[in-house]
Amino acid sequence: MAVNRSVIRGVGAYLPKRVMTNDDMAKIVDTTNDWIVERTGITQRHIAGDDELTSDLGIAAARQALIRAGIDPVDIDLVICATATPDRTFPATAVKIQHGLGITKGAAFDVQAVCSGFVYALTIADSFLKSGQFKRAIVVGAETFSRILDWTDRGTCVLFGDGAGAVVLEAQPQHGTREDRGILSTAIRSDGRYEELLYVDGGPGSTKTVGHLRMNGREVFRHAVQKIYGVIEETLVTTGYAPDEIDLYVPHQANKRILDGIAKKLGVGPEKIMVTLDRHGNTSAASIPLALNQAFEAHRVKEGSLVLMEAMGGGFTWGAVLARW
Ligand code: UT7
């Protein structure tokens, strides 16, 4: 049966120029390169310049994705930006990205699911494209987490970085089988009972301030592998693929130990897991498209590759998307 599938036509990314190493961190808070590498796998992260906004990062990533897709911005009718660090409380950063790309038609809006934002945004875009409501979408994950960190809290400030990534999706008629190109299966979940484990202690509707990120890392860690494994399994069961039939896992990059734990539970080798957190840190909603971009540039994904993206973040929110490139 013929169906519309959301095919990934292009990917792009942008990282701010400024690099902050673990040794740079050790000059600010009581930490060491050894602790950060051993507990997280992170060696450095990028930090946005004072003149760079989340929308600027997102526009740069989206431009690259459009060029690689060979698609003119005027042919895009949906822009979704996953971010927890919008330029302003409103308007949506996606509308600024839409404007920056010279697009005046269709719709643009933000998705707020923190580190799972890109998986949520892909799932939403896929629904619109499958239904025929829109034809071509840009899905951006863009963050400037450096602006919401408490730079005196060594338990969190060493973990995060800034950056953006984007994909261009196009609705294309396919056969309706698991051999199709495009997004094959999605699963998103949330559970607000865990709000106090990972949150920002401010907001326009409560404190009237922006606030700082707060996390009980050990408790978040405890939930991560199990919850992420659950949604990965769901996308695999839906399509009938076994874990080792996936060509590349492109996970949210929070902690190398979480990635290793998931790989072990799936029974797949490290060569199947895309790792960028050593150089990028945790860039929240930007981490998956940044990793996807690196995978593309390293020729680790090509037409026909089965790619599984997954994430978990504040809320809790979590989810997975299985796509054939
Ligand atoms: O992206 C959204 C989802 N987020 C995550 O998935 C994050 C999940 N959590 C984690 O990645 C880990 O829990 C962390 C990397 C945040 C922390 O690792 P941990 O092994 O869970 O360490 P911990 O929080 O249990 O702390 C162990 C010790 C503590 O000292 P005591 O109490 O044992 O004396 C901390 O004070 O390490 C200390 N510590 C540090 N030491 C040096 C915490 N941060 C640091 C630091 N440098 N930066």
Short mmCIF file of C-alpha atoms and ligand atoms in Angstrom, two decimals:
data_model
loop_
_atom_site.label_atom_id
_atom_site.label_comp_id
_atom_site.label_asym_id
_atom_site.label_seq_id
_atom_site.Cartn_x
_atom_site.Cartn_y
_atom_site.Cartn_z
CA MET A 1 0.00 0.00 0.00
CA ALA A 2 1.44 3.39 -1.00
CA VAL A 3 2.16 5.69 1.94
CA ASN A 4 3.96 8.97 2.52
CA ARG A 5 7.28 8.61 4.33
CA SER A 6 9.39 11.43 5.77
CA VAL A 7 12.71 10.98 3.97
CA ILE A 8 15.84 12.67 5.34
CA ARG A 9 17.18 14.69 2.40
CA GLY A 10 19.97 16.58 4.17
CA VAL A 11 21.73 17.14 7.48
CA GLY A 12 23.76 20.08 8.77
CA ALA A 13 25.32 21.38 11.96
CA TYR A 14 26.98 24.34 13.56
CA LEU A 15 29.31 24.55 16.53
CA PRO A 16 30.45 27.85 18.06
CA LYS A 17 34.16 28.57 17.58
CA ARG A 18 35.07 28.79 21.26
CA VAL A 19 36.22 25.46 22.74
CA MET A 20 36.37 24.94 26.48
CA THR A 21 38.48 21.97 27.62
CA ASN A 22 38.21 20.08 30.91
CA ASP A 23 41.40 21.84 32.04
CA ASP A 24 39.66 25.18 31.38
CA MET A 25 36.79 23.91 33.59
CA ALA A 26 39.21 23.02 36.37
CA LYS A 27 40.18 26.71 36.53
CA ILE A 28 36.55 27.65 37.34
CA VAL A 29 35.26 24.85 39.59
CA ASP A 30 36.80 22.16 41.82
CA THR A 31 37.14 19.39 39.21
CA THR A 32 39.77 17.55 37.19
CA ASN A 33 40.10 16.35 33.61
CA ASP A 34 40.40 12.78 34.96
CA TRP A 35 37.10 12.97 36.89
CA ILE A 36 35.15 14.37 33.94
CA VAL A 37 36.61 11.87 31.43
CA GLU A 38 36.19 8.88 33.75
CA ARG A 39 32.61 9.68 34.84
CA THR A 40 31.24 11.10 31.58
CA GLY A 41 33.60 10.61 28.60
CA ILE A 42 33.60 14.37 27.90
CA THR A 43 36.93 16.09 27.07
CA GLN A 44 35.71 19.44 25.73
CA ARG A 45 32.62 21.40 24.73
CA HIS A 46 31.83 24.44 22.52
CA ILE A 47 30.51 27.66 24.05
CA ALA A 48 28.51 30.27 22.10
CA GLY A 49 29.97 33.76 21.72
CA ASP A 50 28.25 36.68 23.46
CA ASP A 51 26.86 37.77 20.08
CA GLU A 52 25.52 34.32 19.14
CA LEU A 53 21.92 33.38 19.88
CA THR A 54 20.27 29.96 19.71
CA SER A 55 18.54 31.08 16.50
CA ASP A 56 21.90 32.02 14.93
CA LEU A 57 23.23 28.52 15.63
CA GLY A 58 20.02 27.00 14.26
CA ILE A 59 20.06 29.10 11.08
CA ALA A 60 23.66 28.10 10.32
CA ALA A 61 22.85 24.39 10.79
CA ALA A 62 19.64 24.64 8.72
CA ARG A 63 21.46 26.41 5.86
CA GLN A 64 23.98 23.60 5.61
CA ALA A 65 21.23 20.96 5.69
CA LEU A 66 19.32 22.77 2.90
CA ILE A 67 22.42 23.03 0.69
CA ARG A 68 23.15 19.33 1.14
CA ALA A 69 19.50 18.49 0.41
CA GLY A 70 19.60 20.63 -2.73
CA ILE A 71 16.32 22.23 -1.62
CA ASP A 72 15.51 25.93 -1.92
CA PRO A 73 14.35 27.45 1.41
CA VAL A 74 11.20 28.78 -0.30
CA ASP A 75 10.10 25.16 -0.81
CA ILE A 76 10.06 24.51 2.96
CA ASP A 77 6.61 24.73 4.53
CA LEU A 78 7.33 23.59 8.11
CA VAL A 79 10.08 24.66 10.53
CA ILE A 80 10.29 23.06 13.96
CA CYS A 81 12.97 24.01 16.46
CA ALA A 82 13.61 21.82 19.48
CA THR A 83 15.14 23.98 22.18
CA ALA A 84 15.03 24.63 25.91
CA THR A 85 17.12 27.80 25.50
CA PRO A 86 15.03 30.01 23.19
CA ASP A 87 16.30 33.51 22.31
CA ARG A 88 13.25 34.97 24.02
CA THR A 89 10.27 33.58 25.91
CA PHE A 90 8.40 34.42 22.73
CA PRO A 91 8.25 34.54 19.73
CA ALA A 92 9.36 31.00 19.05
CA THR A 93 12.99 30.56 18.00
CA ALA A 94 11.69 28.52 15.03
CA VAL A 95 9.98 31.63 13.65
CA LYS A 96 13.29 33.52 13.85
CA ILE A 97 14.99 30.62 12.06
CA GLN A 98 12.22 30.60 9.44
CA HIS A 99 12.73 34.34 8.91
CA GLY A 100 16.52 34.00 8.85
CA LEU A 101 16.20 31.45 6.05
CA GLY A 102 13.92 33.79 4.08
CA ILE A 103 10.82 31.57 4.41
CA THR A 104 7.47 33.35 4.64
CA LYS A 105 4.99 30.53 4.08
CA GLY A 106 3.85 27.56 6.12
CA ALA A 107 4.27 27.23 9.88
CA ALA A 108 7.11 27.45 12.40
CA PHE A 109 7.05 26.60 16.10
CA ASP A 110 9.25 25.39 18.96
CA VAL A 111 9.11 22.08 20.75
CA GLN A 112 10.10 21.94 24.39
CA ALA A 113 11.09 18.46 25.50
CA VAL A 114 14.61 19.36 26.65
CA CYS A 115 17.14 16.67 25.69
CA SER A 116 14.43 14.60 23.96
CA GLY A 117 13.37 17.65 21.93
CA PHE A 118 14.84 16.52 18.63
CA VAL A 119 13.17 13.10 18.84
CA TYR A 120 9.86 14.80 19.70
CA ALA A 121 10.26 17.33 16.86
CA LEU A 122 11.06 14.61 14.33
CA THR A 123 7.99 12.67 15.46
CA ILE A 124 5.75 15.73 15.07
CA ALA A 125 7.19 16.63 11.65
CA ASP A 126 6.72 13.02 10.54
CA SER A 127 3.03 13.14 11.48
CA PHE A 128 2.50 16.32 9.42
CA LEU A 129 4.37 14.96 6.40
CA LYS A 130 2.72 11.55 6.50
CA SER A 131 -0.73 13.15 6.64
CA GLY A 132 0.06 15.33 3.61
CA GLN A 133 -0.51 18.58 5.52
CA PHE A 134 3.04 19.76 4.77
CA LYS A 135 5.51 18.61 2.12
CA ARG A 136 8.98 19.64 3.29
CA ALA A 137 10.19 20.33 6.82
CA ILE A 138 13.31 21.53 8.55
CA VAL A 139 13.75 20.09 12.02
CA VAL A 140 16.37 21.91 14.08
CA GLY A 141 17.85 21.11 17.49
CA ALA A 142 19.59 24.24 18.80
CA GLU A 143 20.81 25.09 22.29
CA THR A 144 22.89 27.57 24.26
CA PHE A 145 22.85 25.68 27.57
CA SER A 146 25.93 27.64 28.71
CA ARG A 147 23.46 30.47 29.47
CA ILE A 148 21.37 28.47 31.96
CA LEU A 149 24.20 26.74 33.80
CA ASP A 150 25.18 27.53 37.35
CA TRP A 151 28.89 28.01 36.75
CA THR A 152 29.58 27.38 40.45
CA ASP A 153 27.97 23.91 40.41
CA ARG A 154 30.61 21.39 39.36
CA GLY A 155 27.98 18.63 39.26
CA THR A 156 26.31 20.19 36.20
CA CYS A 157 28.42 22.90 34.53
CA VAL A 158 31.06 20.43 33.32
CA LEU A 159 28.48 18.37 31.42
CA PHE A 160 26.89 20.70 28.87
CA GLY A 161 27.83 22.56 25.70
CA ASP A 162 26.30 24.69 22.93
CA GLY A 163 25.54 23.83 19.30
CA ALA A 164 22.91 23.12 16.68
CA GLY A 165 22.02 20.51 14.10
CA ALA A 166 19.26 20.21 11.52
CA VAL A 167 17.70 17.81 9.06
CA VAL A 168 15.57 18.49 6.00
CA LEU A 169 12.67 16.06 5.60
CA GLU A 170 10.56 15.54 2.50
CA ALA A 171 7.32 13.58 2.14
CA GLN A 172 7.86 10.93 -0.52
CA PRO A 173 5.53 8.13 -1.67
CA GLN A 174 6.87 4.74 -0.58
CA HIS A 175 5.54 1.16 -0.53
CA GLY A 176 4.52 1.01 3.12
CA THR A 177 7.04 -1.71 3.99
CA ARG A 178 9.94 -1.73 6.42
CA GLU A 179 12.33 -1.58 3.43
CA ASP A 180 11.09 1.98 2.68
CA ARG A 181 13.32 5.03 2.98
CA GLY A 182 12.37 7.59 5.63
CA ILE A 183 11.02 7.45 9.15
CA LEU A 184 9.73 3.93 9.83
CA SER A 185 8.76 4.05 13.49
CA THR A 186 8.60 6.51 16.40
CA ALA A 187 7.91 6.26 20.13
CA ILE A 188 7.72 9.22 22.54
CA ARG A 189 6.94 9.18 26.25
CA SER A 190 6.85 11.51 29.26
CA ASP A 191 6.28 11.23 33.01
CA GLY A 192 6.05 14.36 35.17
CA ARG A 193 6.61 12.51 38.43
CA TYR A 194 10.33 13.03 37.83
CA GLU A 195 10.28 16.85 37.44
CA GLU A 196 12.43 17.47 40.52
CA LEU A 197 15.30 15.30 39.25
CA LEU A 198 16.13 17.58 36.31
CA TYR A 199 14.73 21.09 35.91
CA VAL A 200 15.49 24.82 35.66
CA ASP A 201 14.74 26.75 38.85
CA GLY A 202 13.16 29.73 37.12
CA GLY A 203 10.69 30.71 34.45
CA PRO A 204 8.51 33.60 33.21
CA GLY A 205 5.37 32.21 34.83
CA SER A 206 6.88 31.44 38.25
CA THR A 207 9.99 33.39 39.27
CA LYS A 208 9.91 35.83 36.33
CA THR A 209 13.58 34.94 35.82
CA VAL A 210 15.38 32.51 33.54
CA GLY A 211 16.82 30.31 36.28
CA HIS A 212 19.59 27.70 36.33
CA LEU A 213 19.72 24.02 35.51
CA ARG A 214 19.45 21.68 38.51
CA MET A 215 20.00 17.95 38.30
CA ASN A 216 20.21 14.94 40.55
CA GLY A 217 22.62 13.22 38.17
CA ARG A 218 22.79 9.91 39.99
CA GLU A 219 18.99 9.49 39.96
CA VAL A 220 18.65 10.55 36.31
CA PHE A 221 21.37 8.06 35.46
CA ARG A 222 19.49 5.31 37.30
CA HIS A 223 16.44 5.76 35.03
CA ALA A 224 18.21 6.44 31.74
CA VAL A 225 19.26 3.02 30.40
CA GLN A 226 15.99 1.28 31.25
CA LYS A 227 13.70 4.00 29.86
CA ILE A 228 15.71 4.48 26.67
CA TYR A 229 15.93 0.72 26.12
CA GLY A 230 12.12 0.52 26.41
CA VAL A 231 11.45 2.94 23.53
CA ILE A 232 14.22 1.48 21.35
CA GLU A 233 12.62 -1.92 21.80
CA GLU A 234 9.22 -0.47 20.88
CA THR A 235 10.49 0.89 17.53
CA LEU A 236 12.25 -2.40 16.81
CA VAL A 237 9.19 -4.53 17.64
CA THR A 238 6.99 -2.30 15.42
CA THR A 239 9.26 -2.91 12.44
CA GLY A 240 10.46 -6.42 13.27
CA TYR A 241 14.15 -5.53 13.19
CA ALA A 242 16.65 -7.08 15.60
CA PRO A 243 19.08 -4.76 17.45
CA ASP A 244 22.07 -5.90 15.36
CA GLU A 245 20.24 -5.16 12.09
CA ILE A 246 20.48 -1.43 12.87
CA ASP A 247 23.44 0.08 11.00
CA LEU A 248 24.03 2.96 13.39
CA TYR A 249 22.63 4.08 16.74
CA VAL A 250 22.71 7.89 17.06
CA PRO A 251 21.89 8.51 20.71
CA HIS A 252 21.48 11.68 22.73
CA GLN A 253 24.93 12.36 24.14
CA ALA A 254 24.66 12.68 27.93
CA ASN A 255 27.16 10.21 29.37
CA LYS A 256 29.42 7.59 27.79
CA ARG A 257 28.49 5.16 30.56
CA ILE A 258 24.80 5.47 29.58
CA LEU A 259 25.69 4.77 25.93
CA ASP A 260 27.76 1.73 26.95
CA GLY A 261 24.93 0.48 29.18
CA ILE A 262 22.40 0.67 26.33
CA ALA A 263 24.78 -1.03 23.87
CA LYS A 264 25.32 -3.83 26.37
CA LYS A 265 21.59 -4.31 26.95
CA LEU A 266 21.00 -4.38 23.17
CA GLY A 267 23.92 -6.76 22.66
CA VAL A 268 25.54 -4.57 19.99
CA GLY A 269 29.21 -3.58 19.64
CA PRO A 270 30.63 -0.08 20.13
CA GLU A 271 31.17 0.27 16.36
CA LYS A 272 27.38 0.63 16.02
CA ILE A 273 27.12 3.59 18.42
CA MET A 274 27.84 7.16 17.28
CA VAL A 275 29.73 9.00 20.02
CA THR A 276 30.37 12.75 19.90
CA LEU A 277 30.00 13.72 23.54
CA ASP A 278 33.78 13.55 24.01
CA ARG A 279 34.06 16.70 21.83
CA HIS A 280 30.61 18.32 22.22
CA GLY A 281 29.51 17.49 25.79
CA ASN A 282 25.76 17.27 26.30
CA THR A 283 24.14 19.76 23.90
CA SER A 284 20.57 18.77 24.84
CA ALA A 285 18.22 18.89 21.82
CA ALA A 286 21.15 19.57 19.49
CA SER A 287 23.12 16.46 20.35
CA ILE A 288 21.39 13.97 18.01
CA PRO A 289 21.48 16.12 14.84
CA LEU A 290 25.08 17.11 15.65
CA ALA A 291 25.98 13.42 15.93
CA LEU A 292 23.97 12.60 12.80
CA ASN A 293 25.94 15.26 10.95
CA GLN A 294 29.26 13.78 12.09
CA ALA A 295 28.06 10.31 11.07
CA PHE A 296 27.16 11.66 7.62
CA GLU A 297 30.51 13.43 7.19
CA ALA A 298 32.37 10.29 8.29
CA HIS A 299 30.36 8.20 5.76
CA ARG A 300 28.93 6.12 8.59
CA VAL A 301 25.43 6.72 7.19
CA LYS A 302 24.57 6.54 3.50
CA GLU A 303 21.46 5.89 1.45
CA GLY A 304 19.80 2.74 2.75
CA SER A 305 21.38 2.84 6.25
CA LEU A 306 19.06 2.01 9.14
CA VAL A 307 19.55 4.66 11.83
CA LEU A 308 18.10 4.61 15.33
CA MET A 309 17.97 7.88 17.28
CA GLU A 310 17.06 7.98 20.98
CA ALA A 311 17.05 10.39 23.91
CA MET A 312 15.94 11.04 27.47
CA GLY A 313 15.71 14.36 29.27
CA GLY A 314 13.99 16.63 31.76
CA GLY A 315 10.33 15.98 32.47
CA PHE A 316 11.14 13.12 32.21
CA THR A 317 10.69 12.90 28.48
CA TRP A 318 12.16 10.15 26.32
CA GLY A 319 11.76 8.67 22.88
CA ALA A 320 13.20 6.93 19.83
CA VAL A 321 12.97 7.27 16.05
CA LEU A 322 13.94 4.58 13.54
CA ALA A 323 14.66 5.80 10.01
CA ARG A 324 16.19 4.50 6.81
CA TRP A 325 18.52 7.12 5.31
O1 UT7 B 1 20.74 14.95 29.16
C1 UT7 B 1 19.77 14.80 30.14
C2 UT7 B 1 19.96 13.57 30.91
N1 UT7 B 1 21.07 13.70 31.81
C3 UT7 B 1 21.79 12.63 32.10
O2 UT7 B 1 21.55 11.58 31.54
C4 UT7 B 1 22.85 12.73 33.15
C5 UT7 B 1 22.85 11.48 33.96
N2 UT7 B 1 23.82 11.48 35.04
C6 UT7 B 1 25.16 11.42 34.86
O3 UT7 B 1 25.65 11.46 33.75
C7 UT7 B 1 26.03 11.25 36.09
O4 UT7 B 1 25.23 10.98 37.20
C8 UT7 B 1 26.95 12.45 36.39
C9 UT7 B 1 28.07 12.54 35.35
C10 UT7 B 1 26.13 13.72 36.40
C11 UT7 B 1 27.63 12.28 37.75
O5 UT7 B 1 28.31 11.05 37.81
P1 UT7 B 1 28.12 10.08 39.07
O6 UT7 B 1 29.04 8.96 38.88
O7 UT7 B 1 26.65 9.79 39.17
O8 UT7 B 1 28.64 10.98 40.25
P2 UT7 B 1 27.86 11.46 41.55
O9 UT7 B 1 26.88 12.53 41.22
O10 UT7 B 1 27.35 10.27 42.28
O11 UT7 B 1 29.04 12.09 42.36
C12 UT7 B 1 30.15 11.30 42.81
C13 UT7 B 1 31.15 12.22 43.50
C14 UT7 B 1 30.51 13.13 44.54
O12 UT7 B 1 31.42 13.25 45.62
P3 UT7 B 1 31.16 12.40 46.98
O13 UT7 B 1 29.80 12.81 47.46
O14 UT7 B 1 31.22 10.96 46.55
O15 UT7 B 1 32.28 12.84 47.84
C15 UT7 B 1 30.42 14.45 43.83
O16 UT7 B 1 30.46 15.55 44.70
O17 UT7 B 1 31.77 13.08 42.55
C16 UT7 B 1 31.65 14.44 42.98
N3 UT7 B 1 31.57 15.29 41.80
C17 UT7 B 1 32.65 15.78 41.18
N4 UT7 B 1 33.97 15.65 41.42
C18 UT7 B 1 34.82 16.26 40.58
C19 UT7 B 1 30.45 15.70 41.16
N5 UT7 B 1 30.80 16.47 40.11
C20 UT7 B 1 32.15 16.52 40.11
C21 UT7 B 1 33.10 17.16 39.27
N6 UT7 B 1 34.41 17.00 39.54
N7 UT7 B 1 32.74 17.90 38.18
#
